[in-house]
């Protein structure tokens, strides 16, 4: 059985967003310790920012559609 409510889905999206923030922190540390180049940092940071933005948008969508989920679940 999957996660049926938008609230449950939003919680998991929030966990994914938090993990993205943790990866950004590790990326910053990697740059500070010269494990990666500035160019690689900017490339990866751009992608992580894009992913974080998408997760944030999904999270807001999931929280904003609580009523729709309740209606769909009642019709099953």
mmCIF file of C-alpha atoms in Angstrom:
data_model
loop_
_atom_site.group_PDB
_atom_site.id
_atom_site.type_symbol
_atom_site.label_atom_id
_atom_site.label_comp_id
_atom_site.label_asym_id
_atom_site.label_seq_id
_atom_site.Cartn_x
_atom_site.Cartn_y
_atom_site.Cartn_z
ATOM 1 C CA UNK A 1 0.000 0.000 0.000
ATOM 2 C CA UNK A 2 1.422 3.386 -0.978
ATOM 3 C CA UNK A 3 1.301 6.700 0.765
ATOM 4 C CA UNK A 4 -2.144 7.955 -0.191
ATOM 5 C CA UNK A 5 -2.498 11.294 1.521
ATOM 6 C CA UNK A 6 -0.841 14.476 0.379
ATOM 7 C CA UNK A 7 0.233 15.043 3.983
ATOM 8 C CA UNK A 8 2.212 11.769 3.960
ATOM 9 C CA UNK A 9 3.681 12.580 0.563
ATOM 10 C CA UNK A 10 4.596 16.097 1.721
ATOM 11 C CA UNK A 11 6.416 14.635 4.717
ATOM 12 C CA UNK A 12 8.552 12.441 2.459
ATOM 13 C CA UNK A 13 9.180 15.369 0.118
ATOM 14 C CA UNK A 14 10.356 17.377 3.126
ATOM 15 C CA UNK A 15 12.762 14.556 4.049
ATOM 16 C CA UNK A 16 14.132 14.621 0.488
ATOM 17 C CA UNK A 17 14.529 18.411 0.676
ATOM 18 C CA UNK A 18 16.418 18.096 3.966
ATOM 19 C CA UNK A 19 18.716 15.524 2.397
ATOM 20 C CA UNK A 20 19.374 17.928 -0.465
ATOM 21 C CA UNK A 21 20.388 20.603 2.041
ATOM 22 C CA UNK A 22 22.752 18.117 3.665
ATOM 23 C CA UNK A 23 24.351 17.319 0.307
ATOM 24 C CA UNK A 24 24.839 21.065 -0.291
ATOM 25 C CA UNK A 25 26.632 21.272 3.062
ATOM 26 C CA UNK A 26 28.916 18.394 2.065
ATOM 27 C CA UNK A 27 29.527 20.066 -1.277
ATOM 28 C CA UNK A 28 30.551 23.290 0.481
ATOM 29 C CA UNK A 29 32.940 21.324 2.694
ATOM 30 C CA UNK A 30 34.386 19.597 -0.368
ATOM 31 C CA UNK A 31 35.120 22.952 -1.956
ATOM 32 C CA UNK A 32 36.590 24.384 1.264
ATOM 33 C CA UNK A 33 38.930 21.406 1.561
ATOM 34 C CA UNK A 34 39.901 21.621 -2.137
ATOM 35 C CA UNK A 35 38.486 18.200 -2.962
ATOM 36 C CA UNK A 36 36.645 19.695 -5.945
ATOM 37 C CA UNK A 37 37.280 22.617 -8.263
ATOM 38 C CA UNK A 38 35.270 25.827 -8.255
ATOM 39 C CA UNK A 39 33.916 24.875 -11.677
ATOM 40 C CA UNK A 40 32.694 21.471 -10.460
ATOM 41 C CA UNK A 41 31.225 23.109 -7.353
ATOM 42 C CA UNK A 42 29.226 25.575 -9.449
ATOM 43 C CA UNK A 43 27.995 22.807 -11.754
ATOM 44 C CA UNK A 44 26.830 20.612 -8.882
ATOM 45 C CA UNK A 45 25.454 23.500 -6.854
ATOM 46 C CA UNK A 46 23.351 24.640 -9.814
ATOM 47 C CA UNK A 47 21.830 21.162 -10.100
ATOM 48 C CA UNK A 48 21.213 20.911 -6.355
ATOM 49 C CA UNK A 49 19.547 24.324 -6.303
ATOM 50 C CA UNK A 50 17.330 23.207 -9.187
ATOM 51 C CA UNK A 51 16.390 20.012 -7.344
ATOM 52 C CA UNK A 52 15.719 21.914 -4.101
ATOM 53 C CA UNK A 53 13.451 24.324 -5.960
ATOM 54 C CA UNK A 54 11.491 21.447 -7.520
ATOM 55 C CA UNK A 55 11.133 19.693 -4.165
ATOM 56 C CA UNK A 56 9.962 22.900 -2.515
ATOM 57 C CA UNK A 57 7.384 23.448 -5.261
ATOM 58 C CA UNK A 58 6.162 19.863 -4.927
ATOM 59 C CA UNK A 59 5.932 20.214 -1.139
ATOM 60 C CA UNK A 60 3.832 23.383 -1.424
ATOM 61 C CA UNK A 61 1.598 21.722 -4.026
ATOM 62 C CA UNK A 62 1.091 18.662 -1.813
ATOM 63 C CA UNK A 63 0.168 20.765 1.211
ATOM 64 C CA UNK A 64 -2.171 22.937 -0.843
ATOM 65 C CA UNK A 65 -4.151 19.966 -2.140
ATOM 66 C CA UNK A 66 -5.282 18.370 1.122
ATOM 67 C CA UNK A 67 -8.967 18.714 0.248
ATOM 68 C CA UNK A 68 -8.525 17.058 -3.164
ATOM 69 C CA UNK A 69 -6.913 14.004 -1.593
ATOM 70 C CA UNK A 70 -9.655 13.639 0.997
ATOM 71 C CA UNK A 71 -12.344 13.793 -1.689
ATOM 72 C CA UNK A 72 -10.553 11.222 -3.888
ATOM 73 C CA UNK A 73 -10.051 8.850 -0.942
ATOM 74 C CA UNK A 74 -13.726 9.068 0.042
ATOM 75 C CA UNK A 75 -14.789 8.111 -3.486
ATOM 76 C CA UNK A 76 -12.769 4.846 -3.445
#
